mmCIF file of C-alpha atoms in Angstrom:
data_model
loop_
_atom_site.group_PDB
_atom_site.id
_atom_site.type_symbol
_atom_site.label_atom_id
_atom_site.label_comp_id
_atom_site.label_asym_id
_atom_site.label_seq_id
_atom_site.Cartn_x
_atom_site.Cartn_y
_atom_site.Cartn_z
ATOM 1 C CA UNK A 1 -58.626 11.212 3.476
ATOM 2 C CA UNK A 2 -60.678 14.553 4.350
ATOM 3 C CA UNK A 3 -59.582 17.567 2.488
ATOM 4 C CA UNK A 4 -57.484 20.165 4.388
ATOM 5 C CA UNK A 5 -59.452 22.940 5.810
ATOM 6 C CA UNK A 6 -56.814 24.823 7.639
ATOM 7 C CA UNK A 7 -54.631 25.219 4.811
ATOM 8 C CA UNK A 8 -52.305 28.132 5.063
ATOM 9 C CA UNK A 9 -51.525 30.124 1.873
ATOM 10 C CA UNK A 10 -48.802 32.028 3.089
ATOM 11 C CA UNK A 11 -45.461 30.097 4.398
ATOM 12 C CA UNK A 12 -44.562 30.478 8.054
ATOM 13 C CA UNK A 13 -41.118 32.174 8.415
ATOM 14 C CA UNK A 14 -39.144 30.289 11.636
ATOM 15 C CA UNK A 15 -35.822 31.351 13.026
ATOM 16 C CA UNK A 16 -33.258 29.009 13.459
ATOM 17 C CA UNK A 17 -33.438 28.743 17.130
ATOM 18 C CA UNK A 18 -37.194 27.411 16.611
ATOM 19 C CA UNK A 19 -35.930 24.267 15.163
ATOM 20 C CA UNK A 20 -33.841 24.097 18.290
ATOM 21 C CA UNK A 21 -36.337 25.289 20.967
ATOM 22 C CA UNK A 22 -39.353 25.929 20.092
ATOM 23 C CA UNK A 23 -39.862 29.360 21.755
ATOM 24 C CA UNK A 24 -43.342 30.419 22.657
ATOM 25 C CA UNK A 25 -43.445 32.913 19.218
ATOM 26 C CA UNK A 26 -42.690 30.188 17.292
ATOM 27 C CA UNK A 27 -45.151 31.289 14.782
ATOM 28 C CA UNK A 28 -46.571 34.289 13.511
ATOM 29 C CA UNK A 29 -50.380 35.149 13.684
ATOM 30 C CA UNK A 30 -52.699 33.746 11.527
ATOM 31 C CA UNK A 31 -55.758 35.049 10.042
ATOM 32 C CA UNK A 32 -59.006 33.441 11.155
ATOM 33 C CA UNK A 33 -61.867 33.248 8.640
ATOM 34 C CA UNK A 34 -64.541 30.920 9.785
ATOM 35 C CA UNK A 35 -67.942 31.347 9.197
ATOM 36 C CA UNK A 36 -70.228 31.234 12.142
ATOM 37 C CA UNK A 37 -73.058 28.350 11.806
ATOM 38 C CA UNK A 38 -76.315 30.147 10.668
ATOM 39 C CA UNK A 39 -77.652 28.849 14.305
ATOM 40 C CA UNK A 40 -75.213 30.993 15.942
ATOM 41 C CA UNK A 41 -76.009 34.168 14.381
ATOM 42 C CA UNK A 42 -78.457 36.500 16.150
ATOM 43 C CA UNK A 43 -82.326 36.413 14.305
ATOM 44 C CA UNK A 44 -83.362 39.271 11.670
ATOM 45 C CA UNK A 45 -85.841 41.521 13.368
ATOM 46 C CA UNK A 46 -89.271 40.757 12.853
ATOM 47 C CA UNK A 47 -91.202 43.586 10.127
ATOM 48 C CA UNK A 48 -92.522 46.044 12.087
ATOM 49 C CA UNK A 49 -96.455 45.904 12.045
ATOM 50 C CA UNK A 50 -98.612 48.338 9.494
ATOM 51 C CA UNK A 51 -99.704 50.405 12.225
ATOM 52 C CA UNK A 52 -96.526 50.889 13.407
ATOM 53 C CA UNK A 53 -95.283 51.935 10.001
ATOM 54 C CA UNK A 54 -98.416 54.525 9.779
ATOM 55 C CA UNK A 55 -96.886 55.754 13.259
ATOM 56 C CA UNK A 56 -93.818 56.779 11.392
ATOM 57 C CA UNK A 57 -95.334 58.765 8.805
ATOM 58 C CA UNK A 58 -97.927 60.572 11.731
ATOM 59 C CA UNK A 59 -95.191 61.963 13.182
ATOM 60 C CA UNK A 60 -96.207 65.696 14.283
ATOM 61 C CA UNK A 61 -92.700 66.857 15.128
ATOM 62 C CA UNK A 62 -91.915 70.667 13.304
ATOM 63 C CA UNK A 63 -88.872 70.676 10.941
ATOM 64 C CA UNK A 64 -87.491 73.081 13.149
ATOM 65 C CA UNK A 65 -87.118 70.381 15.959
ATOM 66 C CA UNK A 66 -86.863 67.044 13.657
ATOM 67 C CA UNK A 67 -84.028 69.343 12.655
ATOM 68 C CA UNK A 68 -82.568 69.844 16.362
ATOM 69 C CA UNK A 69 -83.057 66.225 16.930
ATOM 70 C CA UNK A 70 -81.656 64.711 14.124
ATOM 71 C CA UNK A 71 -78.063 67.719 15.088
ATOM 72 C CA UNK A 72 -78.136 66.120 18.751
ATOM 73 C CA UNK A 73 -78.328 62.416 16.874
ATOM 74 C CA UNK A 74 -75.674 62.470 14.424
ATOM 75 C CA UNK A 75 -73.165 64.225 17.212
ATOM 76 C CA UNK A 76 -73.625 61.628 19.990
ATOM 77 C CA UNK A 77 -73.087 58.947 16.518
ATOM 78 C CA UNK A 78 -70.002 60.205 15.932
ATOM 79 C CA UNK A 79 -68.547 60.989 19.441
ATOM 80 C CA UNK A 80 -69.808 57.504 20.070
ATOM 81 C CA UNK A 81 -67.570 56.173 16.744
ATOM 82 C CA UNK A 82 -64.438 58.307 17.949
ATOM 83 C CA UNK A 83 -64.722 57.089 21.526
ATOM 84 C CA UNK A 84 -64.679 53.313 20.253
ATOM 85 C CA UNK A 85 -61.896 54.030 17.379
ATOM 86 C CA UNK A 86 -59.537 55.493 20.536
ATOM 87 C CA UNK A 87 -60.573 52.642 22.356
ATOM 88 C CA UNK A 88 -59.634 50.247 19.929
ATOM 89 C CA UNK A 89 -56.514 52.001 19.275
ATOM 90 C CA UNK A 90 -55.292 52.003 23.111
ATOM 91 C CA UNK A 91 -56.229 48.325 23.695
ATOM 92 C CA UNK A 92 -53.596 45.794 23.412
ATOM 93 C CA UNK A 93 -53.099 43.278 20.397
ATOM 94 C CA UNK A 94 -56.362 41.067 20.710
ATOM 95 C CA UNK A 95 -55.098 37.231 20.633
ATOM 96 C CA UNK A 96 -56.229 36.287 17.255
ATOM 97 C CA UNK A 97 -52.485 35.581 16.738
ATOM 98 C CA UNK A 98 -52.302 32.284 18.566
ATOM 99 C CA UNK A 99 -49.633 29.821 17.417
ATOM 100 C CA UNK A 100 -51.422 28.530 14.044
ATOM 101 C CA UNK A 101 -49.962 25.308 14.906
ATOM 102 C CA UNK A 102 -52.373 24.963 18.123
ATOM 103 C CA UNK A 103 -49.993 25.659 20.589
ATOM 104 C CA UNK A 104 -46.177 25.172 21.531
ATOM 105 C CA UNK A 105 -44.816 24.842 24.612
ATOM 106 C CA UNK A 106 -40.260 26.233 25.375
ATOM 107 C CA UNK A 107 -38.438 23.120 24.815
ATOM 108 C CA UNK A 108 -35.367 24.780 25.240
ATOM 109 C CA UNK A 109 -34.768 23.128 28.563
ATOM 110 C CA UNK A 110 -35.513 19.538 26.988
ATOM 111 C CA UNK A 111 -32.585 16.967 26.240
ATOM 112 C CA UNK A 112 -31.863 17.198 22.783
ATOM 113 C CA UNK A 113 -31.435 14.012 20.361
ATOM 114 C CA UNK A 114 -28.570 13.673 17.818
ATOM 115 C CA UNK A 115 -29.314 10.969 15.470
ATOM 116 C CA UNK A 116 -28.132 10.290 11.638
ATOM 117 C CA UNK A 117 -28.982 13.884 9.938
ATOM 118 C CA UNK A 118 -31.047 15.376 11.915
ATOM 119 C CA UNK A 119 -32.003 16.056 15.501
ATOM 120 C CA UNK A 120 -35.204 16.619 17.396
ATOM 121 C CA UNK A 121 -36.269 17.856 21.211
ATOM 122 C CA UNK A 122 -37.277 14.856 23.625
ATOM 123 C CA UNK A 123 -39.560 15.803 26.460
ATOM 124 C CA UNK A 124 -39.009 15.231 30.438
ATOM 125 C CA UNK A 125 -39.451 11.712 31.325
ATOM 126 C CA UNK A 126 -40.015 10.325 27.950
ATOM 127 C CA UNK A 127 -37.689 6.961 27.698
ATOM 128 C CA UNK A 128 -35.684 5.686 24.715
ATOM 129 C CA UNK A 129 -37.471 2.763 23.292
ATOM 130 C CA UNK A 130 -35.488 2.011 20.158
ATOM 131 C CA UNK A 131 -34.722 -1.720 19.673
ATOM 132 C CA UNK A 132 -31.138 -2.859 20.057
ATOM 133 C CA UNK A 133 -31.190 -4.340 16.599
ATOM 134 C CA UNK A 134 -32.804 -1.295 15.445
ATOM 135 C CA UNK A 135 -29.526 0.253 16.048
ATOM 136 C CA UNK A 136 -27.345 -2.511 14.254
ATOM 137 C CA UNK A 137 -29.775 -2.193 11.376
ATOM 138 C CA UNK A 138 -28.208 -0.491 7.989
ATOM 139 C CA UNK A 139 -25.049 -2.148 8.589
ATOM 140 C CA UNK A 140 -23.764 -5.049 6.485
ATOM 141 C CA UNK A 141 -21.819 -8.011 7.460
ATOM 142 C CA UNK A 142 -19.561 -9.894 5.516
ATOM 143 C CA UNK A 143 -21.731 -8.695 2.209
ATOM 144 C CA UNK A 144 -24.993 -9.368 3.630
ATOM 145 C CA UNK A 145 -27.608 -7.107 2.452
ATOM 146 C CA UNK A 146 -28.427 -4.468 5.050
ATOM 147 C CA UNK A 147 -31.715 -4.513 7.032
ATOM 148 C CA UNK A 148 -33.662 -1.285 6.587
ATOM 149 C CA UNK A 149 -34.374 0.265 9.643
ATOM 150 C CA UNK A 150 -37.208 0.753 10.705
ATOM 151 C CA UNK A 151 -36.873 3.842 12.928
ATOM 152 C CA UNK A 152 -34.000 6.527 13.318
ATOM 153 C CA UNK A 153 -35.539 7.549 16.875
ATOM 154 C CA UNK A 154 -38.004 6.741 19.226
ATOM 155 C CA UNK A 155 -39.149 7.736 22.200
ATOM 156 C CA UNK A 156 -42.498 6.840 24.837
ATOM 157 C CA UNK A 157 -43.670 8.048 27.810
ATOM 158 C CA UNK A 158 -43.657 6.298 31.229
ATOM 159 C CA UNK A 159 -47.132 4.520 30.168
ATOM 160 C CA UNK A 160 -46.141 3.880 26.981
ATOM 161 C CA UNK A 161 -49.250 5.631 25.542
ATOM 162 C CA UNK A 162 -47.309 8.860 24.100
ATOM 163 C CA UNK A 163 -44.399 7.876 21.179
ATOM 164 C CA UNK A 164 -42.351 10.342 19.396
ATOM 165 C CA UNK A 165 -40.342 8.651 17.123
ATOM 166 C CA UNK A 166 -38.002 9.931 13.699
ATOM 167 C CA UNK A 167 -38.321 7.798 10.361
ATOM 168 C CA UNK A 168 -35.757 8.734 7.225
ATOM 169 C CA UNK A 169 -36.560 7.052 3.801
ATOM 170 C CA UNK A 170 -35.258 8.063 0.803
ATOM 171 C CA UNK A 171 -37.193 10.315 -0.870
ATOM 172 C CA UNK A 172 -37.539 8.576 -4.564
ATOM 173 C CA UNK A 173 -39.769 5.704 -2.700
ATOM 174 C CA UNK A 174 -42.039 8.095 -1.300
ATOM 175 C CA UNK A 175 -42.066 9.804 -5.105
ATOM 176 C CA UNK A 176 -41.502 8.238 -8.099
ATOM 177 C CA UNK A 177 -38.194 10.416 -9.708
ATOM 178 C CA UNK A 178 -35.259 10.028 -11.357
ATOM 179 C CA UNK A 179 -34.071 13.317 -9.996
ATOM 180 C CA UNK A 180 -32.337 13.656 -6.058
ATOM 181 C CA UNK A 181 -35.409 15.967 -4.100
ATOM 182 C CA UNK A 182 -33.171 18.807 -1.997
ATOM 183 C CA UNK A 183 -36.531 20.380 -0.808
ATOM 184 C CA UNK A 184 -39.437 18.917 0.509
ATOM 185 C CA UNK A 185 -41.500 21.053 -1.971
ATOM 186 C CA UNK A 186 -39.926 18.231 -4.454
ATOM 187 C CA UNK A 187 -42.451 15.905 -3.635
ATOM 188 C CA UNK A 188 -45.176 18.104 -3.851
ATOM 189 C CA UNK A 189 -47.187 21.437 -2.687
ATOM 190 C CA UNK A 190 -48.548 20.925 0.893
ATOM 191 C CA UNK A 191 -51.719 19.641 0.019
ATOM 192 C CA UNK A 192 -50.398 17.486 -2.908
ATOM 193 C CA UNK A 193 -47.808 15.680 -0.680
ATOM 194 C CA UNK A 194 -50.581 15.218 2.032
ATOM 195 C CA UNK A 195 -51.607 11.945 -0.043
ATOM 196 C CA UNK A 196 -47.855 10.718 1.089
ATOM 197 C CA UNK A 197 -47.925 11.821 4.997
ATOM 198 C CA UNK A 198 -51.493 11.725 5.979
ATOM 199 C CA UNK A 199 -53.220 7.999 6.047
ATOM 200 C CA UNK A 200 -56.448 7.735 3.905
ATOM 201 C CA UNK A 201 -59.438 8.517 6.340
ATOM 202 C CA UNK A 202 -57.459 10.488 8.566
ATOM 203 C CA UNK A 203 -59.432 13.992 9.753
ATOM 204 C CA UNK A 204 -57.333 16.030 8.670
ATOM 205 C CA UNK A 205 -56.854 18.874 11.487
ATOM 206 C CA UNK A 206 -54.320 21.404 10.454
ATOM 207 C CA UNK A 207 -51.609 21.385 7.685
ATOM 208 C CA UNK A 208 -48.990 24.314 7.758
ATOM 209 C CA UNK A 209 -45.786 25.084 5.829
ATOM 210 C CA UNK A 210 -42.864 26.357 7.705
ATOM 211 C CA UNK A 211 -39.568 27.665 6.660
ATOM 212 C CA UNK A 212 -36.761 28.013 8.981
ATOM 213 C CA UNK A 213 -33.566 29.924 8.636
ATOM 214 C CA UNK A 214 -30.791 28.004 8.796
ATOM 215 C CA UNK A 215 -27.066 28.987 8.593
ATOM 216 C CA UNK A 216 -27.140 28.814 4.585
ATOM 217 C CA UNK A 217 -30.487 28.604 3.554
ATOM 218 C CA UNK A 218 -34.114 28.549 3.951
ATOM 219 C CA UNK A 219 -35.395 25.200 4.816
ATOM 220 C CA UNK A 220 -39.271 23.938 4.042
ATOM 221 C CA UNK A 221 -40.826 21.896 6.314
ATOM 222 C CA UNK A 222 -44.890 20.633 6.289
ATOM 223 C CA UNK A 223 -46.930 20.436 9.667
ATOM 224 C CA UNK A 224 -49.455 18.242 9.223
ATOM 225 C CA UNK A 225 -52.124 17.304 12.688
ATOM 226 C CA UNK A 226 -54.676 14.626 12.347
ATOM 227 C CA UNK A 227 -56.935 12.193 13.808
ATOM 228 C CA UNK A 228 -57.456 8.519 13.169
ATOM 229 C CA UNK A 229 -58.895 5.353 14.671
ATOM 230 C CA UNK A 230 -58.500 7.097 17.852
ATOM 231 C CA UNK A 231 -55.116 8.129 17.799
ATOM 232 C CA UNK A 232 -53.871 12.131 17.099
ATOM 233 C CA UNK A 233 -51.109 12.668 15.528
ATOM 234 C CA UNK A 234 -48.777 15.395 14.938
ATOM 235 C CA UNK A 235 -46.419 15.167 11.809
ATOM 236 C CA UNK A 236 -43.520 17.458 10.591
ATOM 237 C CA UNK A 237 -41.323 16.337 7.664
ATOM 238 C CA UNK A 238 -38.653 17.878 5.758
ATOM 239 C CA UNK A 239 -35.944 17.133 2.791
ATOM 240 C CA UNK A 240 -32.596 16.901 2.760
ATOM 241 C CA UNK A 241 -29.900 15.180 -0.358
ATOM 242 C CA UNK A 242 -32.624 12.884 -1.564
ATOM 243 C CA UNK A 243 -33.619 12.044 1.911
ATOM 244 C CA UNK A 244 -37.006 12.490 3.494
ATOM 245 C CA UNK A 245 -36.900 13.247 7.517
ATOM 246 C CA UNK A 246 -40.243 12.646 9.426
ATOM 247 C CA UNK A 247 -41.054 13.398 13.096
ATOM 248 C CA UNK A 248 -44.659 12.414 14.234
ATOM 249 C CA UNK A 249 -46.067 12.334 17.582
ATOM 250 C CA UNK A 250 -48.757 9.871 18.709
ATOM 251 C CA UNK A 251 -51.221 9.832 21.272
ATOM 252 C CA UNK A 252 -54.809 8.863 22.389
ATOM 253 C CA UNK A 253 -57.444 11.437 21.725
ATOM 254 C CA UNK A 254 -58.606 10.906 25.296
ATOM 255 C CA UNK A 255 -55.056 12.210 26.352
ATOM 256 C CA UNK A 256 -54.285 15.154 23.801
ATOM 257 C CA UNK A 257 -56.056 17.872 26.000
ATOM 258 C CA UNK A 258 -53.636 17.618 28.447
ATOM 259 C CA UNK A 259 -50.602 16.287 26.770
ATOM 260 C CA UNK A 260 -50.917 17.830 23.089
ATOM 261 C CA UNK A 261 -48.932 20.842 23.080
ATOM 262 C CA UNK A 262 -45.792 18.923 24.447
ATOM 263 C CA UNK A 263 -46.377 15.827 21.648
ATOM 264 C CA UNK A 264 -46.681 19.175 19.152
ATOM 265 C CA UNK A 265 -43.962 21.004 19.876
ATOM 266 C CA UNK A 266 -41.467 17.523 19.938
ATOM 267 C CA UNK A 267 -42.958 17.198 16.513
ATOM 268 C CA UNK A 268 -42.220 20.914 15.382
ATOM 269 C CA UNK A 269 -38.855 20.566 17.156
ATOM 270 C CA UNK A 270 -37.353 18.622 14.257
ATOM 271 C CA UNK A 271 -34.149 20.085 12.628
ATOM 272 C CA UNK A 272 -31.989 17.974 10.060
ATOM 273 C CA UNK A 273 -28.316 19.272 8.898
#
């Protein structure tokens, strides 16, 4: 699996209605340090030729105007530096504060799924897809063992290209413990529990750590986007009472362009209870 690039130090604060409906400042600006490729950067001038450096030294200006020159210089300088500082000051907030997630689209007008513990955003036209004996599965009958199940939700578009779908497992087979994980932090930083969420040889896109206010707490969640074998996937997972709660949204690359932000923000979308 590729390292994660995009990292964030700092913990993205949510409210509680994000986890509900995504609103379009569902995140707070993040800071953008990449270094421009060496090819992009404009060329060091060229060393100006001896002659023209005996030039500078033939001047035959008098101090007294090399004096009235160098007044008129400096002035224009700094009326120039003022002008741009007022400038910058008057301009509106630049958009370096883009979601850092990518982009999220208002789900707030979405249908909203209830399943066991948790509940998650489902967008326009997507379809139901889960497996009648998917939902018969964790039962028991007459002492039988009960089947584990293999998903809690899930959801396709009209092609069946583009699935959301929920998956709960308990949170000591993801980690080996003897102690119940409340916090998704249990199983590891962000980058640590990557080695759980993230498939080896995935490109690892983005990887984020939100926290959302609930009603009595603050809960963690990790973001994590990647690409693999063709597929891009967004993933958000969370803890709750020794239970692990993950939301991931699939699609082909060829169709994330469009279609991205909506898989994304059905991801983010995930709230458990």
């Amino acid at each position: 699996m590729d390292s994660l690039p995009l990292i964030q130090n700092q913990p993205v604060l949510l409210p509680l209605a994000t986890a509900h409906g995504c609103p379009d400042d569902i995140v707070s600006a993040a800071r953008r340090g990449a270094m421009l490729p060496a090819a992009l950067l404009p060329l060091a001038p060229s060393p100006l030729h001896l002659n023209q450096r005996r030039q500078l030294f033939r001047c035959g200006a008098s101090r007294r105007s090399f004096t009235f020159h160098t007044a008129i210089a400096i002035a224009s300088a700094t009326a120039a530096a003022a002008a741009a500082a007022a400038a910058e000051a008057e301009a509106p907030p630049s958009k370096q504060g883009s979601p850092v997630l990518g982009g999220i689209a208002n789900t707030r007008s979405w249908s909203q799924y209830y399943g066991s513990g948790f509940s998650i955003r489902v967008p326009p036209s997507f379809d139901d897809i889960l497996e009648p004996e998917d939902y018969n599965a964790g039962m028991t009958y007459y002492g039988d063992k009960a089947k584990p199940r293999a998903y809690a939700a899930r959801f396709a578009s009209p092609d069946r290209d583009e699935l959301i779908s929920v998956v709960i497992k308990p949170s000591n087979q993801l980690k080996i413990t003897f102690l119940e994980a409340k916090d998704i932090t249990d199983l590891g930083t962000l980058k640590e529990a990557s080695k759980i969420f993230v498939p080896a040889g995935a490109k690892v896109l983005s990887a984020r750590t939100i926290k959302v206010k609930d009603e009595e707490d603050i809960r963690t969640y990790y973001f994590y986007e990647f690409g693999l074998d063709k597929q891009h996937v967004a993933l958000m997972a969370t803890v709750n009472s020794g239970k692990t709660y993950i939301a991931g949204a699939t699609a082909p690359e060829t169709k994330w362009g469009d279609d991205g932000v909506k898989l994304r923000s059905a991801a983010v979308s995930l709230s458990v209870s």
